[in-house]
Amino acid sequence: MSLRKRFRESPAQETGDNTKKHKRTSTHSDKCKFCAQTLNQAVVYTNFPDDYAEESVALTSERLNVYNGTENISFEEGDLPSHKITCFSIYDLNDHLCPLDTGLLQKEVYLHIGGYIKPIFDDDPSPENGIATLDMGPIHEWFIAGFDGGEKVLLGIITNYAQYVLMEPSLEYAPIFKSLQEKTVLFKFVIEFLLSNFSRAPSYEELLAAVENSDNPLLTEEFLLQNAQFVCDQIHSFDLDAGDNNDMPLLTMPCVRTLASLAGVSFRKRQLMRNLLGNQRRTKLQLSKATATPLVRQLFEQLFPNQIQTENCQSPKKTRCGICDTCRSPDCGQCVYCKDMVKFGGDGNMKQPCKLRRCPNLVVQELDESDDETVVTPARGREDGRRPGVSRVLSDGPLQNFRESIDIVLGGVNDDDTGILLNIKTGDFVQLSPKSATKPNTIARVVNIYTATEPMVHVYLFYRGNETILGEVANPQELFASNECEDCPVAAIVGQAKVVYKATPDNWADLGGIECLPSGDDRFFYAKQYDSETATFTDYVKVRNELDSCGHCRLNEERKKIETPTFKDNKVQWRNEFYEAGNSVFLDPSVYQFPIPVECTFDDAKEMNESKYPEYYRKREANASCKKMPQPFCIGLIETLCDGPAGVLMAIRVFFRPENTKGGSMLSYQSDINLLFWSTKCKYYTNAIFFLIISESYKTIVSIDLFQTVPINCPNTSSVINCQLIFQL
């Protein structure tokens, strides 16, 4: 008896008997218990092949044999024969035609296939010379092959007896199978793109450009987003089949992760996810933790350590979702990680899950977290490299070293008459081609036009609003002057820009929200100057430029001179301040190490009887916090200044505070907070000391009378520091 006679005689008769038994008519909500299709919309498989045979009988036919018996071929255990099948239809136990990609096989629904079996070498899609079969299966799995660069993509199924390559569907099954064919074409294109560009880690924009530039009109961005779930599921299956050779899964590529994020791809079973969400317990509302800036947090930790709750340095253990098919599958026991597990006889040192159980949700989550932790280069600085030339320079003879104007052609090819003629003069605002294709054009002002090996321009650069600390909240039409200049070829100019200077009016507070300029892509204004190092805005200061020099470059050179100490007339000039012998200065605490360190009044190593002193730990934590307090600045007196071969050499006499003497911290409690002690300690420093001086100099009048209190006169009359002489320290 065939399988068809065993299971049912006719699906229409079975449906009719059930309707008569329950005494009700079929409605639109009646669904098949196998494929879950509505009964009035499901297509029933009726075109059975004539004189069909069962699968086990058909596979014994001589027409399917590819060997003549003389070959010396060995087969491994578990190898299945491969054949082709054409004019096929796939259906369930109720003869309803079913697609392969709707998850019925994962739900353990029995699907069978009927058609004409042909040998693996036969490429004829017609049923001629084929063996008619019916109720083949049930189907265990289906697969996609053909990623070797060929034009066609291969679809196949696997049963208990053999694996079959699908050729052409039957006429009634073709509309259902067409959707899967289109998806597999898209998946084949994506896989081949990822494999050929794996080393570059392509972005989503590159994948999208490849899809739109393909010869197949079916491949579009809309089609890619509609079938993103199918593509990502198959990529994950492709990674699992790679086994131990898959160190970097394709699912972690930037383009695949962006596609999954845009399309909302999920690797979980919807039904199981709904059940888990319904069983979640309600949690109580928790108060939010304290929020502080890094500077406030650092200061608070120094003054009151261990008071702000901090997160653990070790990140929580990442767990799999436990819902997808990968997490619910057993360990293979064959991969490297399984062999290291204790249950398979290993040492258990690697502590990694089975390679066939790589949760796709966890893989994507780890990559997203690593992207968040990646240090992003701020967009405030300028990129290195040469700007590409996009225009053509018109020369009326040999260029001079410096000139006031030059003609260029935008969009011209070689020496033809096409393109736009522009006359660039010194003082004009221009747009420069960006050094990176992802950045907008750079706005600059031409300062000089000169000739090196080619026509060059010296330009003064401007910041766009989104390149400053304002980011995207800035006005897109507002520019900010910088202190940066650049030499670039004239050919890097892509066009002119309309930029005006808008001075800040006196009634600026009453003009908020008023549009000052009409909107446009090439209309800009500037009023402030931006310092990228300190992220500060200042009023723009106009600088006069000459034909052969740049005023901004001169200002940058003057700034460098200010930061360099210079010795002249027994004085040192640094940061627009003059230092000479007899000036007192504040120094960094690391400049001088006092011979008597500051004592801490509490010993942490001292153990107390907790039963006798149960509250002693409070005093210990309170007093121990003084260890992390920053040290006060050192105060010194400049004794001598001289110019040496390594730079300016200076001798500084260091004053001692009360806590730096033998009196210790108790003496500081009994003395004035501004009291200092004279010392005989002098140290010699070179130019490096100027980077540690943090305050203006103070005029000092020193007297050496024994224990006589001498005031140190400061520019601020409200601040007086006393000085006493002490002979031994």
XYZ file of C-alpha atoms in Angstrom:
729
model
C 0.000 0.000 0.000
C 1.369 3.460 -0.904
C 1.764 6.296 1.545
C -1.102 8.131 -0.103
C -3.532 5.298 0.656
C -2.198 5.017 4.168
C -2.699 8.678 5.080
C -5.877 9.654 3.236
C -7.921 9.054 0.149
C -8.780 12.613 -0.785
C -8.264 15.872 1.063
C -11.527 17.239 -0.279
C -13.421 14.214 1.028
C -11.727 14.537 4.429
C -12.724 18.164 4.661
C -16.268 17.335 3.704
C -16.557 14.566 6.321
C -15.345 16.873 9.068
C -17.813 19.538 8.031
C -20.674 17.051 8.104
C -19.613 15.628 11.431
C -19.530 19.006 13.178
C -22.632 20.190 11.304
C -21.190 23.585 10.396
C -19.865 25.164 7.238
C -16.268 26.135 6.673
C -15.499 29.761 7.462
C -12.627 31.997 6.618
C -11.052 31.386 10.045
C -10.731 27.587 9.588
C -7.062 26.704 9.234
C -5.158 23.585 8.384
C -3.671 21.969 11.457
C -0.413 21.239 9.620
C 0.487 24.272 7.479
C -1.779 26.811 9.283
C -3.212 28.041 5.952
C -6.884 28.963 5.690
C -8.764 26.151 4.046
C -10.488 28.312 1.473
C -7.208 29.884 0.322
C -4.826 26.893 0.433
C -3.928 25.405 -2.964
C -4.467 21.630 -3.056
C -2.020 19.377 -4.874
C -4.047 17.491 -7.506
C -1.791 16.950 -10.545
C -0.257 13.687 -9.405
C 2.186 12.084 -11.845
C 1.008 8.922 -13.553
C 2.511 5.550 -12.682
C 4.413 7.010 -9.762
C 6.675 4.957 -7.520
C 7.729 5.305 -3.923
C 11.041 6.983 -3.191
C 12.815 3.858 -1.993
C 11.815 2.019 -5.173
C 12.600 4.869 -7.564
C 16.142 5.272 -6.210
C 16.986 1.691 -7.266
C 16.412 2.471 -10.971
C 19.365 1.981 -13.316
C 18.665 5.328 -14.945
C 19.904 7.110 -11.788
C 23.169 5.213 -11.554
C 26.219 7.321 -12.418
C 28.779 4.530 -11.990
C 29.323 1.464 -14.157
C 30.845 -0.665 -11.381
C 34.495 -0.398 -12.488
C 35.390 2.703 -10.492
C 37.323 2.358 -7.249
C 35.309 4.768 -5.084
C 34.916 4.661 -1.325
C 31.961 6.189 0.494
C 31.884 7.393 4.059
C 29.167 6.474 6.476
C 26.229 8.856 6.268
C 26.824 9.962 2.657
C 23.601 10.261 0.695
C 23.253 9.949 -3.075
C 22.587 13.162 -4.998
C 19.956 13.466 -7.715
C 17.826 16.100 -9.363
C 14.072 16.506 -9.316
C 11.951 18.507 -11.739
C 8.268 19.415 -12.127
C 8.059 19.095 -8.362
C 5.507 20.193 -5.779
C 5.933 20.373 -2.003
C 2.891 19.733 0.187
C 1.825 18.698 3.689
C -0.236 15.732 4.881
C -3.426 17.461 3.714
C -2.009 17.958 0.202
C -1.760 21.724 0.682
C 1.055 23.255 -1.346
C 3.510 24.838 1.118
C 6.600 27.048 0.776
C 9.903 25.938 2.251
C 10.940 29.164 3.966
C 8.034 29.721 6.360
C 9.491 27.692 9.240
C 7.301 24.610 8.883
C 10.302 22.281 9.021
C 11.475 23.942 12.240
C 8.040 23.293 13.714
C 8.440 19.597 12.815
C 5.654 19.647 10.230
C 5.935 16.766 7.756
C 6.390 18.059 4.218
C 6.552 15.766 1.215
C 7.576 16.297 -2.394
C 6.374 14.797 -5.643
C 7.858 15.073 -9.120
C 10.274 13.423 -11.537
C 13.677 12.199 -10.336
C 16.568 12.578 -12.781
C 20.283 11.729 -12.511
C 22.636 14.410 -11.236
C 24.284 14.917 -14.633
C 21.001 15.575 -16.489
C 20.374 19.290 -17.096
C 17.101 18.892 -18.964
C 14.298 20.450 -16.829
C 11.530 18.595 -18.692
C 9.991 15.452 -17.142
C 11.218 13.264 -20.028
C 13.399 10.325 -18.965
C 12.480 11.071 -15.373
C 11.112 8.674 -12.754
C 7.702 9.754 -11.430
C 7.536 9.691 -7.642
C 5.070 10.796 -4.980
C 5.125 11.319 -1.235
C 8.920 11.512 -1.086
C 10.194 12.398 2.317
C 9.431 13.673 4.817
C 11.861 16.516 4.098
C 14.469 16.995 6.828
C 16.077 20.220 5.660
C 16.633 22.413 2.635
C 19.821 24.201 1.586
C 21.212 26.808 -0.808
C 24.389 26.221 -2.818
C 26.237 27.666 -5.790
C 28.363 30.436 -4.215
C 31.334 29.803 -6.502
C 30.587 32.721 -8.804
C 28.208 30.957 -11.189
C 25.091 32.571 -12.569
C 22.576 30.166 -11.069
C 21.802 29.476 -7.447
C 21.045 25.906 -6.409
C 18.246 24.904 -4.060
C 18.157 21.437 -2.581
C 16.324 19.251 -0.071
C 17.407 16.281 2.025
C 15.277 13.234 2.894
C 16.048 9.950 4.611
C 17.233 8.346 1.372
C 18.932 11.027 -0.718
C 19.458 14.716 -1.372
C 17.841 16.366 -4.379
C 18.667 19.493 -6.345
C 15.478 21.313 -7.310
C 15.195 22.174 -11.003
C 11.827 23.480 -12.222
C 8.608 23.525 -10.163
C 5.269 22.334 -11.487
C 2.833 24.819 -12.985
C 0.647 24.916 -9.881
C 3.625 25.198 -7.502
C 5.544 27.808 -9.541
C 3.757 30.884 -8.053
C 4.560 29.683 -4.514
C 8.155 28.763 -5.346
C 8.869 32.054 -7.178
C 9.195 34.033 -3.939
C 11.863 31.670 -2.591
C 13.746 31.753 -5.885
C 13.949 35.557 -5.797
C 15.156 35.511 -2.193
C 17.871 32.991 -2.958
C 19.119 35.149 -5.852
C 19.431 38.063 -3.430
C 21.118 35.905 -0.796
C 23.615 34.523 -3.337
C 24.540 38.057 -4.387
C 25.029 39.201 -0.767
C 27.132 36.172 0.187
C 29.423 36.530 -2.826
C 29.782 40.251 -2.071
C 30.761 39.527 1.550
C 33.224 36.796 0.601
C 34.942 38.899 -2.057
C 35.178 41.983 0.193
C 35.705 40.256 3.527
C 39.108 41.815 4.228
C 37.773 45.374 3.739
C 34.793 44.981 6.125
C 32.430 46.821 3.721
C 29.827 49.234 5.009
C 26.113 49.198 4.300
C 26.521 51.994 1.748
C 28.971 49.845 -0.229
C 26.591 46.884 -0.157
C 23.731 49.100 -1.263
C 25.792 50.527 -4.126
C 26.710 47.012 -5.277
C 23.061 45.924 -5.182
C 21.848 48.904 -7.184
C 24.662 48.586 -9.743
C 23.984 44.907 -10.421
C 22.622 43.769 -13.764
C 19.627 42.025 -12.202
C 16.642 44.429 -12.115
C 15.188 42.454 -9.223
C 17.921 43.579 -6.823
C 16.936 46.926 -5.297
C 17.240 48.564 -1.892
C 13.540 48.049 -1.207
C 13.783 44.345 -2.037
C 16.863 44.048 0.198
C 15.109 45.613 3.192
C 11.941 43.571 2.666
C 13.893 40.311 2.770
C 16.482 41.327 5.367
C 15.179 38.732 7.840
C 15.656 35.932 5.320
C 19.123 37.153 4.300
C 20.354 37.463 7.907
C 18.964 34.036 8.849
C 20.739 32.412 5.928
C 23.997 34.255 6.698
C 23.831 32.910 10.242
C 23.252 29.413 8.880
C 26.188 29.912 6.502
C 28.395 30.826 9.480
C 27.321 27.727 11.394
C 28.165 25.452 8.471
C 31.671 26.927 8.346
C 32.493 25.133 11.627
C 35.981 25.559 13.077
C 37.196 27.550 10.072
C 34.876 30.464 10.866
C 36.905 32.712 13.156
C 35.146 35.887 11.976
C 31.445 35.258 11.197
C 29.931 37.105 8.275
C 27.114 38.134 10.574
C 29.513 40.537 12.296
C 30.318 42.490 9.135
C 29.342 46.191 9.424
C 27.030 46.064 6.411
C 25.105 43.057 7.774
C 24.743 44.598 11.220
C 23.486 47.865 9.748
C 21.018 45.962 7.567
C 19.742 44.044 10.592
C 19.377 47.276 12.555
C 17.521 49.135 9.800
C 15.126 46.283 9.054
C 14.570 45.253 12.682
C 15.870 41.712 12.188
C 15.341 39.345 15.104
C 16.744 35.848 15.469
C 14.221 34.720 18.083
C 11.093 32.662 17.815
C 8.113 34.959 18.100
C 5.881 32.501 19.858
C 8.428 31.629 22.520
C 9.289 35.271 22.979
C 5.661 36.136 23.629
C 5.465 33.419 26.276
C 8.593 34.667 28.029
C 7.409 38.260 28.006
C 4.149 37.216 29.563
C 5.904 35.442 32.440
C 8.141 38.330 33.438
C 7.830 39.526 36.999
C 7.119 43.106 37.793
C 10.035 44.925 39.350
C 9.825 47.794 41.799
C 10.715 51.276 40.689
C 14.317 52.122 41.517
C 15.734 55.563 42.130
C 18.176 56.852 39.561
C 21.844 57.066 40.517
C 23.702 60.314 41.007
C 24.863 61.992 37.816
C 27.998 64.108 37.656
C 30.482 65.322 35.104
C 33.907 63.608 35.026
C 35.574 66.606 36.661
C 33.055 66.762 39.530
C 33.220 63.003 39.965
C 37.023 63.027 40.140
C 37.050 65.829 42.703
C 34.340 64.173 44.783
C 36.231 60.874 44.780
C 39.371 62.625 46.033
C 37.556 64.384 48.872
C 35.028 61.652 49.768
C 36.306 58.303 48.507
C 34.054 55.243 48.222
C 30.895 57.330 48.533
C 29.647 57.315 44.941
C 28.408 53.933 43.820
C 30.593 52.723 40.989
C 29.960 49.998 38.482
C 32.011 46.847 38.601
C 35.154 46.943 36.494
C 34.345 43.451 35.283
C 31.432 43.464 32.874
C 28.539 41.113 33.619
C 28.681 37.710 32.059
C 26.988 37.693 28.686
C 24.281 35.074 28.394
C 22.626 33.684 25.303
C 19.018 34.505 24.582
C 17.946 30.873 25.076
C 15.138 31.284 22.562
C 16.611 30.960 19.072
C 17.203 27.596 17.430
C 20.959 27.898 17.878
C 20.732 28.236 21.658
C 18.298 25.317 21.939
C 20.446 22.930 19.903
C 22.737 20.409 21.689
C 26.544 20.497 21.698
C 28.129 18.826 18.689
C 30.978 17.259 20.667
C 33.365 17.516 17.699
C 34.559 21.137 17.591
C 37.568 22.486 19.487
C 35.451 24.062 22.223
C 33.398 20.920 22.824
C 36.513 18.788 23.155
C 37.768 21.193 25.841
C 34.570 20.802 27.914
C 34.723 18.646 31.022
C 31.757 16.542 29.974
C 33.618 15.526 26.813
C 36.846 14.738 28.660
C 38.588 18.098 28.326
C 40.156 20.455 30.855
C 37.500 23.158 30.667
C 40.032 25.997 30.427
C 38.656 27.692 27.320
C 35.132 28.144 28.744
C 33.636 28.745 25.304
C 30.316 27.431 23.975
C 30.025 25.044 21.081
C 30.715 26.639 17.713
C 27.384 25.367 16.445
C 25.664 27.169 19.323
C 26.826 30.703 18.561
C 23.833 32.819 19.430
C 23.359 35.376 16.620
C 21.800 37.885 19.027
C 24.831 37.687 21.325
C 27.291 38.020 18.419
C 25.608 41.192 17.139
C 25.302 42.572 20.686
C 29.024 42.092 21.410
C 29.971 43.852 18.174
C 27.627 46.769 18.937
C 29.114 47.132 22.423
C 32.636 47.052 21.031
C 31.689 49.825 18.610
C 30.413 51.933 21.501
C 33.695 51.444 23.368
C 35.815 52.286 20.337
C 37.565 55.615 20.665
C 36.097 57.870 18.010
C 38.398 60.454 16.485
C 36.786 63.846 17.060
C 35.665 65.699 13.976
C 37.239 68.919 15.251
C 40.706 68.388 13.817
C 41.883 68.500 10.245
C 42.735 65.362 8.337
C 46.173 64.759 6.919
C 46.817 64.268 3.256
C 46.619 66.162 -0.009
C 43.370 67.563 -1.341
C 42.415 66.052 -4.723
C 42.440 68.344 -7.743
C 39.070 68.766 -9.438
C 39.566 71.883 -11.585
C 41.877 73.074 -14.361
C 44.166 76.084 -14.069
C 44.350 78.541 -16.956
C 47.827 80.039 -17.306
C 48.621 83.076 -19.425
C 52.327 82.456 -19.319
C 54.756 81.668 -16.493
C 53.240 82.380 -13.100
C 54.960 84.816 -10.816
C 56.085 83.881 -7.335
C 53.166 85.818 -5.864
C 50.191 87.230 -7.721
C 46.794 88.669 -6.902
C 44.503 86.514 -9.079
C 44.336 83.358 -11.171
C 41.772 81.803 -13.552
C 40.487 78.255 -13.149
C 37.905 76.136 -15.008
C 35.443 73.972 -13.105
C 34.198 70.826 -14.792
C 36.418 71.190 -17.853
C 37.936 68.175 -19.554
C 41.511 68.590 -20.812
C 41.682 71.745 -22.945
C 38.157 71.872 -24.345
C 35.849 74.846 -24.006
C 33.448 73.234 -21.559
C 33.249 74.113 -17.859
C 32.762 77.225 -15.741
C 35.412 79.940 -15.705
C 36.259 81.403 -12.291
C 38.632 84.194 -11.406
C 40.089 83.633 -7.943
C 41.617 86.641 -6.183
C 43.276 87.076 -2.813
C 40.647 87.650 -0.152
C 37.974 85.553 -1.911
C 36.120 82.802 -0.067
C 36.331 79.452 -1.824
C 35.243 75.858 -1.314
C 38.012 73.254 -1.246
C 37.620 69.593 -2.102
C 37.580 67.505 1.112
C 40.380 65.085 1.900
C 37.750 62.435 2.682
C 34.808 61.718 0.404
C 32.458 61.516 3.387
C 33.146 65.104 4.512
C 31.609 68.309 3.079
C 33.627 70.901 1.229
C 35.996 72.979 3.334
C 35.329 76.721 3.438
C 38.470 78.881 3.296
C 39.683 82.353 2.390
C 42.487 82.844 -0.109
C 45.438 84.648 1.497
C 48.225 84.206 -1.078
C 48.544 82.849 -4.610
C 52.034 81.669 -5.502
C 53.952 79.118 -7.524
C 55.984 76.210 -6.249
C 56.155 73.157 -8.496
C 52.544 73.970 -9.438
C 50.106 76.822 -8.829
C 49.350 76.916 -5.096
C 47.180 78.942 -2.754
C 47.683 79.694 0.908
C 44.239 79.641 2.537
C 42.828 80.485 5.942
C 40.468 77.713 7.071
C 37.059 78.042 8.688
C 35.196 75.562 10.863
C 31.654 74.517 10.112
C 29.281 74.466 13.058
C 29.144 70.664 13.283
C 32.975 70.526 13.453
C 32.987 72.451 16.737
C 31.831 71.431 20.182
C 28.310 72.559 19.228
C 27.887 69.567 16.957
C 24.579 69.218 15.138
C 22.838 71.943 17.153
C 24.871 74.636 15.412
C 23.489 76.804 12.662
C 24.469 75.141 9.368
C 25.101 78.575 7.821
C 27.412 79.814 10.561
C 31.156 79.441 10.223
C 33.852 79.929 12.845
C 37.278 81.329 12.189
C 40.248 79.226 13.250
C 43.963 79.734 13.767
C 44.841 77.221 11.040
C 46.268 77.875 7.593
C 47.036 75.467 4.791
C 48.871 75.325 1.469
C 46.948 73.467 -1.218
C 46.988 73.319 -5.033
C 44.774 75.712 -6.954
C 43.147 72.711 -8.640
C 41.600 71.727 -5.263
C 39.176 74.660 -5.477
C 35.688 73.393 -6.358
C 33.868 76.717 -6.341
C 33.321 80.040 -4.656
C 31.429 80.609 -1.397
C 29.393 83.602 -0.281
C 30.639 84.417 3.207
C 30.025 87.668 5.093
C 31.335 88.919 8.403
C 28.581 89.734 10.895
C 29.809 91.773 13.838
C 28.070 91.258 17.154
C 25.665 94.211 17.664
C 25.190 95.959 20.976
C 21.581 94.780 21.265
C 22.432 91.155 20.468
C 20.215 89.894 23.334
C 17.098 91.296 21.618
C 17.820 89.748 18.236
C 17.405 86.064 19.088
C 15.524 84.003 16.541
C 15.782 86.577 13.730
C 16.985 85.188 10.436
C 19.985 87.233 9.445
C 20.669 85.658 6.057
C 18.503 83.935 3.452
C 18.967 80.183 3.466
C 21.194 78.577 0.865
C 23.868 75.940 0.504
C 26.571 78.458 -0.470
C 25.695 81.380 1.834
C 27.544 81.584 5.147
C 28.450 84.094 7.837
C 30.975 84.216 10.683
C 31.319 86.302 13.823
C 33.382 84.238 16.290
C 36.710 82.473 16.389
C 36.981 78.893 17.650
C 39.927 77.263 19.425
C 39.806 73.500 18.929
C 42.233 72.753 21.788
C 40.236 74.515 24.497
C 36.833 74.415 22.729
C 36.302 78.123 23.377
C 34.705 80.856 21.287
C 36.102 84.378 21.135
C 35.349 87.476 19.120
C 36.976 87.482 15.716
C 39.990 89.738 15.376
C 40.719 91.001 11.892
C 44.277 90.477 10.706
C 45.933 92.370 7.899
C 47.513 90.216 5.200
C 50.101 91.168 2.616
C 50.760 89.833 -0.844
C 53.695 87.644 0.197
C 52.835 86.889 3.839
C 50.016 85.669 6.050
C 48.976 87.552 9.182
C 47.577 84.417 10.837
C 50.858 82.590 10.391
C 52.631 85.502 12.046
C 50.223 85.296 14.983
C 50.873 81.555 15.352
C 54.611 82.195 15.418
C 54.127 84.846 18.097
C 52.109 82.396 20.187
C 54.939 79.904 19.979
C 57.409 82.556 21.085
C 55.222 83.410 24.066
C 55.328 79.794 25.207
C 59.134 79.673 24.924
C 61.119 81.223 27.836
C 63.640 83.854 26.697
C 66.454 85.379 28.789
C 67.354 89.047 28.373
C 68.727 91.710 30.715
C 68.823 89.308 33.689
C 65.105 88.675 33.224
C 63.103 85.812 31.799
C 60.035 86.486 29.686
C 57.416 83.746 29.522
C 53.716 84.050 28.705
C 53.952 87.848 28.648
C 55.330 87.888 32.181
C 58.820 88.901 33.340
C 60.607 86.871 36.032
C 63.731 88.120 37.823
C 65.670 87.429 40.979
C 63.634 88.212 44.076
C 60.264 87.123 42.631
C 58.288 84.470 44.486
C 56.275 81.965 42.525
C 53.885 79.061 42.955
C 55.309 75.714 41.813
C 53.834 72.347 41.090
C 53.989 69.985 44.153
C 56.096 67.511 42.165
C 58.953 69.998 41.792
C 60.403 69.428 45.256
C 60.127 66.489 47.625
C 60.251 67.650 51.245
C 62.537 65.637 53.561
C 59.789 65.301 56.161
C 56.606 64.002 54.530
C 53.205 64.963 55.817
C 52.131 62.482 58.446
C 48.702 60.906 58.501
C 47.150 60.977 61.938
C 45.657 57.539 61.568
C 47.214 54.145 61.036
C 45.111 51.861 58.848
C 47.133 48.830 59.846
C 46.156 49.223 63.480
C 43.687 46.556 64.491
C 41.061 47.255 67.093
C 38.724 44.992 69.007
C 35.496 45.269 67.057
C 33.398 44.005 69.973
C 34.880 46.664 72.257
C 34.894 49.452 69.670
C 32.060 48.616 67.254
C 31.939 52.142 65.754
C 35.670 52.522 65.255
C 35.454 51.866 61.526
C 33.656 55.177 61.059
C 36.622 57.129 62.371
C 39.009 55.070 60.302
C 37.206 55.751 56.993
C 36.816 59.451 57.782
C 40.472 60.045 58.603
C 41.866 57.792 55.910
C 40.426 60.000 53.199
C 43.162 62.620 53.793
C 45.689 60.356 52.072
C 44.165 61.032 48.677
C 43.937 64.775 49.128
C 46.046 66.672 46.577
C 49.129 68.409 47.950
C 49.225 72.230 48.052
C 51.421 74.163 45.700
C 55.041 74.737 46.601
C 56.143 78.346 47.132
C 59.635 79.389 46.123
C 61.840 82.435 45.764
C 63.894 83.021 42.620
C 67.500 83.531 43.746
C 69.469 83.735 40.503
C 68.835 83.623 36.777
C 71.312 82.880 34.005
C 71.360 81.712 30.407
C 72.909 78.274 29.970
C 73.530 75.966 26.998
C 70.398 73.933 27.786
C 68.266 77.043 28.284
C 67.518 79.410 31.121
C 69.009 78.200 34.409
C 67.423 79.416 37.615
C 67.923 78.745 41.326
C 64.788 78.708 43.473
C 64.748 78.756 47.282
C 61.873 76.609 48.532
C 59.763 77.787 51.482
C 58.539 75.272 54.034
C 55.026 75.127 55.373
C 54.511 74.225 59.055
C 53.531 70.644 58.236
C 56.800 70.185 56.291
C 58.945 70.830 59.396
C 59.652 68.712 62.471
C 56.573 70.165 64.099
C 54.447 68.094 61.750
C 50.747 68.465 61.262
C 50.164 69.610 64.854
C 52.248 72.736 64.180
C 50.041 73.573 61.225
C 47.011 73.573 63.546
C 48.729 76.032 65.872
C 50.081 78.349 63.130
C 48.550 80.767 60.698
C 47.473 79.251 57.400
C 49.652 81.749 55.500
C 52.776 81.135 57.605
C 55.947 80.016 55.750
C 59.467 79.142 56.986
C 62.684 80.237 55.374
C 65.015 77.437 54.307
C 68.500 76.948 52.980
C 67.306 74.553 50.309
C 67.910 75.788 46.775
C 67.336 73.798 43.626
C 68.460 74.550 40.099
C 66.070 74.155 37.200
C 66.220 74.609 33.444
C 63.505 75.705 31.026
C 61.288 72.806 32.169
C 60.452 74.674 35.375
C 58.431 77.225 33.424
C 55.912 74.589 32.534
C 55.275 74.044 36.228
C 54.864 77.664 37.316
C 51.151 78.307 37.586
C 50.809 81.817 38.971
C 52.076 85.333 38.533
C 55.240 86.392 40.286
C 55.163 88.223 43.603
C 57.565 90.943 44.701
C 59.304 89.811 47.880
C 61.136 91.783 50.554
C 63.334 89.436 52.616
C 64.888 90.215 56.015
C 67.266 87.845 57.796
C 66.650 89.049 61.329
C 66.233 86.178 63.728
C 62.593 85.120 64.093
C 61.448 88.437 62.696
C 58.155 88.268 60.843
C 58.539 89.782 57.386
C 55.555 90.399 55.107
C 55.761 89.349 51.483
C 54.097 92.131 49.535
C 51.756 90.832 46.856
C 49.980 92.637 44.030
C 46.786 91.867 45.897
C 47.030 93.813 49.152
C 44.530 91.526 50.841
C 46.969 88.619 50.597
C 49.992 88.729 52.939
C 52.294 85.735 53.518
C 54.490 85.795 56.608
C 58.024 84.449 56.560
C 60.110 83.376 59.596
C 63.711 82.289 59.703
C 64.539 78.866 61.113
C 68.126 77.591 61.426
C 67.641 73.808 61.540
C 65.070 71.721 59.685
